[in-house]
mmCIF file of C-alpha atoms in Angstrom:
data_model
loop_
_atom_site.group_PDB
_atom_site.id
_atom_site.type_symbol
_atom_site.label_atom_id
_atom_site.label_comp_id
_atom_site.label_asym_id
_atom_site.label_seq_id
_atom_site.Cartn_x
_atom_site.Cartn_y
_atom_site.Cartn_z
ATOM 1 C CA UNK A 1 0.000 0.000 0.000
ATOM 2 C CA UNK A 2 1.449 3.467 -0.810
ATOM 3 C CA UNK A 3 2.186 5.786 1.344
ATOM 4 C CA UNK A 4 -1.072 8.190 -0.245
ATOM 5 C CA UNK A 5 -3.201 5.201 0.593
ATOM 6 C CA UNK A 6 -2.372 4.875 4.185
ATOM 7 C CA UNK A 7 -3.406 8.417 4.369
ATOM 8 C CA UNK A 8 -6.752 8.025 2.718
ATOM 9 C CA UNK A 9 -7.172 5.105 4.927
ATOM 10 C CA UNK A 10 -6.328 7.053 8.445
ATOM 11 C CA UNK A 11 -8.294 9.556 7.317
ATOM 12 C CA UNK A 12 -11.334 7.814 6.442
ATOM 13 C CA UNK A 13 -10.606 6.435 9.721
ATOM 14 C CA UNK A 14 -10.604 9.814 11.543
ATOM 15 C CA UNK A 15 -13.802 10.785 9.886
ATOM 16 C CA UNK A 16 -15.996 7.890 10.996
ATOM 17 C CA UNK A 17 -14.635 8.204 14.165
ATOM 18 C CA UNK A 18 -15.301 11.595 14.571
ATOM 19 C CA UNK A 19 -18.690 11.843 13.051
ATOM 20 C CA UNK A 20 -19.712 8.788 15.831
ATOM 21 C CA UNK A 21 -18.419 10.648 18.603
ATOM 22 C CA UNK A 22 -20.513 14.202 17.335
ATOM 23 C CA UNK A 23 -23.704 12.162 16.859
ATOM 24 C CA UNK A 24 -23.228 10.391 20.091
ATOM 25 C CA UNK A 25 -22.626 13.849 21.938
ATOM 26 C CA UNK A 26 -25.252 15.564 19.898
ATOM 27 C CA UNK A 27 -27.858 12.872 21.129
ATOM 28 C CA UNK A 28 -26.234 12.938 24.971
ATOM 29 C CA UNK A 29 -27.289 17.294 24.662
ATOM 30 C CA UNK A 30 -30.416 16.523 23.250
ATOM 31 C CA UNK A 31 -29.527 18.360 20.241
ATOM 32 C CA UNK A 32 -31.053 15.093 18.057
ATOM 33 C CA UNK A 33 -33.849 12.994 18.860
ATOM 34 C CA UNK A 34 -33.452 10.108 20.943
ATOM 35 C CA UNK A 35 -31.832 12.342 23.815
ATOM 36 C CA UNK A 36 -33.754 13.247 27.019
ATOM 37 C CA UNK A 37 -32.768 13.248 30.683
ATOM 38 C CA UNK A 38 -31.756 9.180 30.648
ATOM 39 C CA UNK A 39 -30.555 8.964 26.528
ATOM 40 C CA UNK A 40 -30.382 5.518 25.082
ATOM 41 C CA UNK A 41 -28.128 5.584 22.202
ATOM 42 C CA UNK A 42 -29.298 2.351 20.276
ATOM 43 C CA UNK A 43 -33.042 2.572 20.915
ATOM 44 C CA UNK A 44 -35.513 0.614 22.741
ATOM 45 C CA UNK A 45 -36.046 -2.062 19.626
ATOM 46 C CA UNK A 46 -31.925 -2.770 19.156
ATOM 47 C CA UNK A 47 -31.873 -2.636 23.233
ATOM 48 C CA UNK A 48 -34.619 -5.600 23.340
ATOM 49 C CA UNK A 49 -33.027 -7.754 20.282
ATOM 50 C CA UNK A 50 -29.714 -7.133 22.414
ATOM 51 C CA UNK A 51 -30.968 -8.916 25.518
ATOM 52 C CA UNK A 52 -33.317 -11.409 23.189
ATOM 53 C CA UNK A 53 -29.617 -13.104 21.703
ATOM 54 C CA UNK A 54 -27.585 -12.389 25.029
ATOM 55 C CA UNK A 55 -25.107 -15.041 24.841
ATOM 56 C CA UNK A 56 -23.906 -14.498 20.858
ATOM 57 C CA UNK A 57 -24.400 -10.736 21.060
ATOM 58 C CA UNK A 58 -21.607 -10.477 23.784
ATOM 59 C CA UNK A 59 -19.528 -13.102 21.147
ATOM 60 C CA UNK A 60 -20.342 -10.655 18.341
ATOM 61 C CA UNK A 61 -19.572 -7.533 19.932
ATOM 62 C CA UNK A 62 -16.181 -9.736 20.858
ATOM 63 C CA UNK A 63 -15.073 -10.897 18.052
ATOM 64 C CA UNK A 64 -16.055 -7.071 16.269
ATOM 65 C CA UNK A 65 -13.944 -5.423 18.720
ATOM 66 C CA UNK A 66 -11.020 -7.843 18.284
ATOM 67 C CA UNK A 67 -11.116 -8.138 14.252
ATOM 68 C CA UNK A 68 -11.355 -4.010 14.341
ATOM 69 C CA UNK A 69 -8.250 -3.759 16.900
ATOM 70 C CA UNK A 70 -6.384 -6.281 14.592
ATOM 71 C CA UNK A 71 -7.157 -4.184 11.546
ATOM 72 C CA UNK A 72 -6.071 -0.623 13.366
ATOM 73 C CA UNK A 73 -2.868 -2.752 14.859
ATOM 74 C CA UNK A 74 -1.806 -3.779 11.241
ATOM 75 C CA UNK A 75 -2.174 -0.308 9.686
ATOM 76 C CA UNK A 76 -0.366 1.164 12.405
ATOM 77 C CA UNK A 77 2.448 -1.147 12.083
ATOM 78 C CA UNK A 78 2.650 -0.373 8.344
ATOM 79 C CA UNK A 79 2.089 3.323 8.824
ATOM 80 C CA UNK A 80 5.355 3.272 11.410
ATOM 81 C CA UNK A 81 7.012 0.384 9.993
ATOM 82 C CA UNK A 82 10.910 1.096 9.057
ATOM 83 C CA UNK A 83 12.455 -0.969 5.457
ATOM 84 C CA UNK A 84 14.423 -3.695 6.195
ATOM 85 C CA UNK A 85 16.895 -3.142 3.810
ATOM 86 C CA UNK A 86 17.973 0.102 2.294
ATOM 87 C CA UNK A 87 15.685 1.157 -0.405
ATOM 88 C CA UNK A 88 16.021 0.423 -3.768
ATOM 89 C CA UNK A 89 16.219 3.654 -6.270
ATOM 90 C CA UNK A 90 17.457 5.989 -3.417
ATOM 91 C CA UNK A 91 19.851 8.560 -4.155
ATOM 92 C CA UNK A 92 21.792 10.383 -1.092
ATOM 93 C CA UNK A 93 23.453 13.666 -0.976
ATOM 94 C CA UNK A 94 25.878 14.804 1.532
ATOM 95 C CA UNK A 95 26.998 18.113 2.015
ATOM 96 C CA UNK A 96 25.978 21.673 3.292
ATOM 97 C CA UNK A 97 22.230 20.908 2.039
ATOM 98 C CA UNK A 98 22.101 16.860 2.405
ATOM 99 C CA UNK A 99 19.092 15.349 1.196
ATOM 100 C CA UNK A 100 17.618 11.930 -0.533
ATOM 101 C CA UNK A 101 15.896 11.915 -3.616
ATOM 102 C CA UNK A 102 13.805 8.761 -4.392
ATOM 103 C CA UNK A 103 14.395 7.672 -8.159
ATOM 104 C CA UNK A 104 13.253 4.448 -10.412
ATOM 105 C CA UNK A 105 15.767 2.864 -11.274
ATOM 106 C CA UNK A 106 14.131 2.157 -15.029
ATOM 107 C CA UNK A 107 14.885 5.989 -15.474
ATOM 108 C CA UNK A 108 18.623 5.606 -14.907
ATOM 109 C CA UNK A 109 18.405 2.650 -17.347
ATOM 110 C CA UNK A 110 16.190 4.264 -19.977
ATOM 111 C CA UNK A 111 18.622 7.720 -19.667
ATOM 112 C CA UNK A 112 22.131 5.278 -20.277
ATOM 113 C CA UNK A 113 20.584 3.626 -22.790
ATOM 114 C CA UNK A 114 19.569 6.607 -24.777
ATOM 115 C CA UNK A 115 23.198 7.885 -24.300
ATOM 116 C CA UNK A 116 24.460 4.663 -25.780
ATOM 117 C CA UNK A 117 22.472 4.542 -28.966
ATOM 118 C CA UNK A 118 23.989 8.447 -29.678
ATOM 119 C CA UNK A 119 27.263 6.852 -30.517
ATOM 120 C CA UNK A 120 27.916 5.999 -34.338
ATOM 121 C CA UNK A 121 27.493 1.950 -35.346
ATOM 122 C CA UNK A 122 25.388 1.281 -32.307
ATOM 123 C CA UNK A 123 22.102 0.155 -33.262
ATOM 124 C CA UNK A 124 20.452 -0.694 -29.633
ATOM 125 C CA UNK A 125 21.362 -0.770 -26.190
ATOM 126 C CA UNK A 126 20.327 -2.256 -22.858
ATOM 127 C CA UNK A 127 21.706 -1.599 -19.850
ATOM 128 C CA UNK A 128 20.465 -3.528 -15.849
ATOM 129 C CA UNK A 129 21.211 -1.860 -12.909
ATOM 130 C CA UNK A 130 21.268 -4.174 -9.919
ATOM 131 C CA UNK A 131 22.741 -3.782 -6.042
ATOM 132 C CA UNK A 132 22.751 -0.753 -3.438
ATOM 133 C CA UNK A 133 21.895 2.976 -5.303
ATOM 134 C CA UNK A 134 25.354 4.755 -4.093
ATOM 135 C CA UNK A 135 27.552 1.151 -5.932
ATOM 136 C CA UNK A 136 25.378 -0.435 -8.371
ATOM 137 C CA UNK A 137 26.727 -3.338 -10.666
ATOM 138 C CA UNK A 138 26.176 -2.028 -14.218
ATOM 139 C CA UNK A 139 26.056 -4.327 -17.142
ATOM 140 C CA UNK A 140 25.929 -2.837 -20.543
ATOM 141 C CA UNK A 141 24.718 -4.471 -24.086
ATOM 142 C CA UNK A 142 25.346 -2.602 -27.235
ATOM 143 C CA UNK A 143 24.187 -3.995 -30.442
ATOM 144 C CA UNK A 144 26.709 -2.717 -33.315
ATOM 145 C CA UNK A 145 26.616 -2.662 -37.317
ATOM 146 C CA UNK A 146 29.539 -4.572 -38.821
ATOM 147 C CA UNK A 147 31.321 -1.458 -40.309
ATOM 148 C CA UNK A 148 31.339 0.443 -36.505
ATOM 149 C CA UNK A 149 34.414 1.922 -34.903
ATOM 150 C CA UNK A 150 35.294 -0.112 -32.371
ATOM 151 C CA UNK A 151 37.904 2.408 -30.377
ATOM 152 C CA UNK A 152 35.317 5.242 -30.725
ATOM 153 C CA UNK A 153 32.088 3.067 -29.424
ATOM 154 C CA UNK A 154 34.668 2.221 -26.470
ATOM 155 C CA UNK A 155 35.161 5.761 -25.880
ATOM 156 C CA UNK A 156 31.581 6.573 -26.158
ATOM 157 C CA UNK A 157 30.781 3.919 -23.360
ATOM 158 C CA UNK A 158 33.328 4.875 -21.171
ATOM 159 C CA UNK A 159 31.877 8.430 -21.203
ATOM 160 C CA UNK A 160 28.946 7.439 -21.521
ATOM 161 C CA UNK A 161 29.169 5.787 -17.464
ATOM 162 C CA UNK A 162 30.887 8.221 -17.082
ATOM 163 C CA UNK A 163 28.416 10.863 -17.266
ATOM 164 C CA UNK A 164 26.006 8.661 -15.686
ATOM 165 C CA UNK A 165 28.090 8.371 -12.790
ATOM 166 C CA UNK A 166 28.368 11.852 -12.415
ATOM 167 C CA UNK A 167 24.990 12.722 -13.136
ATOM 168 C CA UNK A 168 23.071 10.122 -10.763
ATOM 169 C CA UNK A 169 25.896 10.094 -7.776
ATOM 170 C CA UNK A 170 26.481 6.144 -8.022
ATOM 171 C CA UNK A 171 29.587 5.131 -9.376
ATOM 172 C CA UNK A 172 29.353 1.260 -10.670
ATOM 173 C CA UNK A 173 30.988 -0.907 -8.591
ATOM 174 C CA UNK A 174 31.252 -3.463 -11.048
ATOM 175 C CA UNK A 175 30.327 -2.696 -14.431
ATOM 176 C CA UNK A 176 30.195 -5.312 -17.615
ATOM 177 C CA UNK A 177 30.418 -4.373 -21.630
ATOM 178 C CA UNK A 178 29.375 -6.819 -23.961
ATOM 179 C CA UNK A 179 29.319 -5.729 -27.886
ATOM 180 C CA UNK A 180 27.199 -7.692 -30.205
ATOM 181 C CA UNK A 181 28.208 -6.798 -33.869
ATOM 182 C CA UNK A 182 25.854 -7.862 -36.247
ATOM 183 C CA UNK A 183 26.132 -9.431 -39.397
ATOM 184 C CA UNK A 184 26.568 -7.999 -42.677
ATOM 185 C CA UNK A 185 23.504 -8.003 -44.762
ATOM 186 C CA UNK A 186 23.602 -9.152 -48.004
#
C-alpha cells in the first residue's frame, strides 16, 4: 500500500470516528432525537433484540472489537514500519544541504541507454542496474553494425558511465560491456 493510501485510509478512519463521537454527543445534549434526561443511544427495539440473543451478542460484539483492533494494529504497524533493507532507487546527498531523492531505477536505465544509442554503429542498447543505489553493478549491451568503430564506441561507453556516474551520484561498482556486432547483410 502506498504511502497516499495509508493516508486516505487514516483519514477515512478519523472521519468515521469523529462523526460517531458528534452524533453520540449531539444525542447525549439533546440536540437530536433520541436524547432526554436518561438517553439511550441504540433505541428501545436494538436494546430488546440485544438482551433477546444475550449469549452471541456479547460473542459478536467480541469478536467485532477484536477483528477491528487487529485491523487498526496492522495499519499502524505499516504506517510506522521502518524498510528492512535500504531502499532500492534511493539517491543520497551529503553536504551543506544533504538530502535523498527517491528515483526508479528504469529511469537511470532508460537515460544510459539513450546515451548509448547516440554513438555511431550502435544500433540498440540495454543496460540492468542491480545492487545498493550509491555502488550499483552495471552491465551494458550494445548492439553494433559490422562497419562500426570499435575504439570510438569504447570511448563513447566509457563516457557514456561516465556521465552517468556523475549525473546520478552512483559510481558502478562493477560494471560489464558486452558488444554484439551484427552481421553484414547481403
Amino acid at each position: 500500500m502506498t504511502d497516499a493510501a495509508h493516508r486516505l485510509l487514516w483519514t477515512i478512519v478519523a472521519l468515521l470516528l469523529v462523526a460517531g463521537g458528534a452524533t453520540a454527543l449531539a444525542i447525549g445534549a439533546g440536540a437530536l432525537s433520541g436524547g432526554g434526561p436518561d438517553p439511550v443511544l441504540l433505541g428501545g427495539g436494538l436494546v430488546d433484540a440485544w438482551r433477546l440473543a444475550t449469549p452471541w451478542s456479547t460473542l459478536a460484539a467480541a469478536v467485532a472489537g477484536l477483528l477491528t483492533a487487529v485491523a487498526g494494529q496492522r495499519l499502524l504497524h505499516r504506517t510506522v514500519r521502518r524498510p528492512d533493507r535500504p531502499l532500492r532507487g534511493m539517491l543520497s546527498h551529503a553536504g551543506n544541504r544533504p538530502g535523498r531523492t527517491r528515483l526508479a531505477t528504469e529511469v537511470l536505465v532508460r537515460a544510459l541507454e539513450r546515451d548509448l544509442v547516440r554513438a555511431a554503429g550502435v544500433r540498440g542498447a540495454r543496460v540492468v542496474l542491480t545492487g545498493a543505489p550509491p555502488r550499483p553493478d552495471v552491465w551494458v549491451q550494445v548492439d553494433l553494425t559490422s562497419d562500426a568503430p570499435a575504439a570510438r564506441v569504447r570511448e563513447h561507453v566509457h563516457a557514456a558511465v561516465h556521465r552517468f556516474a556523475t549525473t546520478a551520484g552512483c559510481a558502478p561498482a562493477h560494471l560489464d560491456v558486452t558488444a554484439r556486432v551484427e552481421p553484414d547483410r547481403p
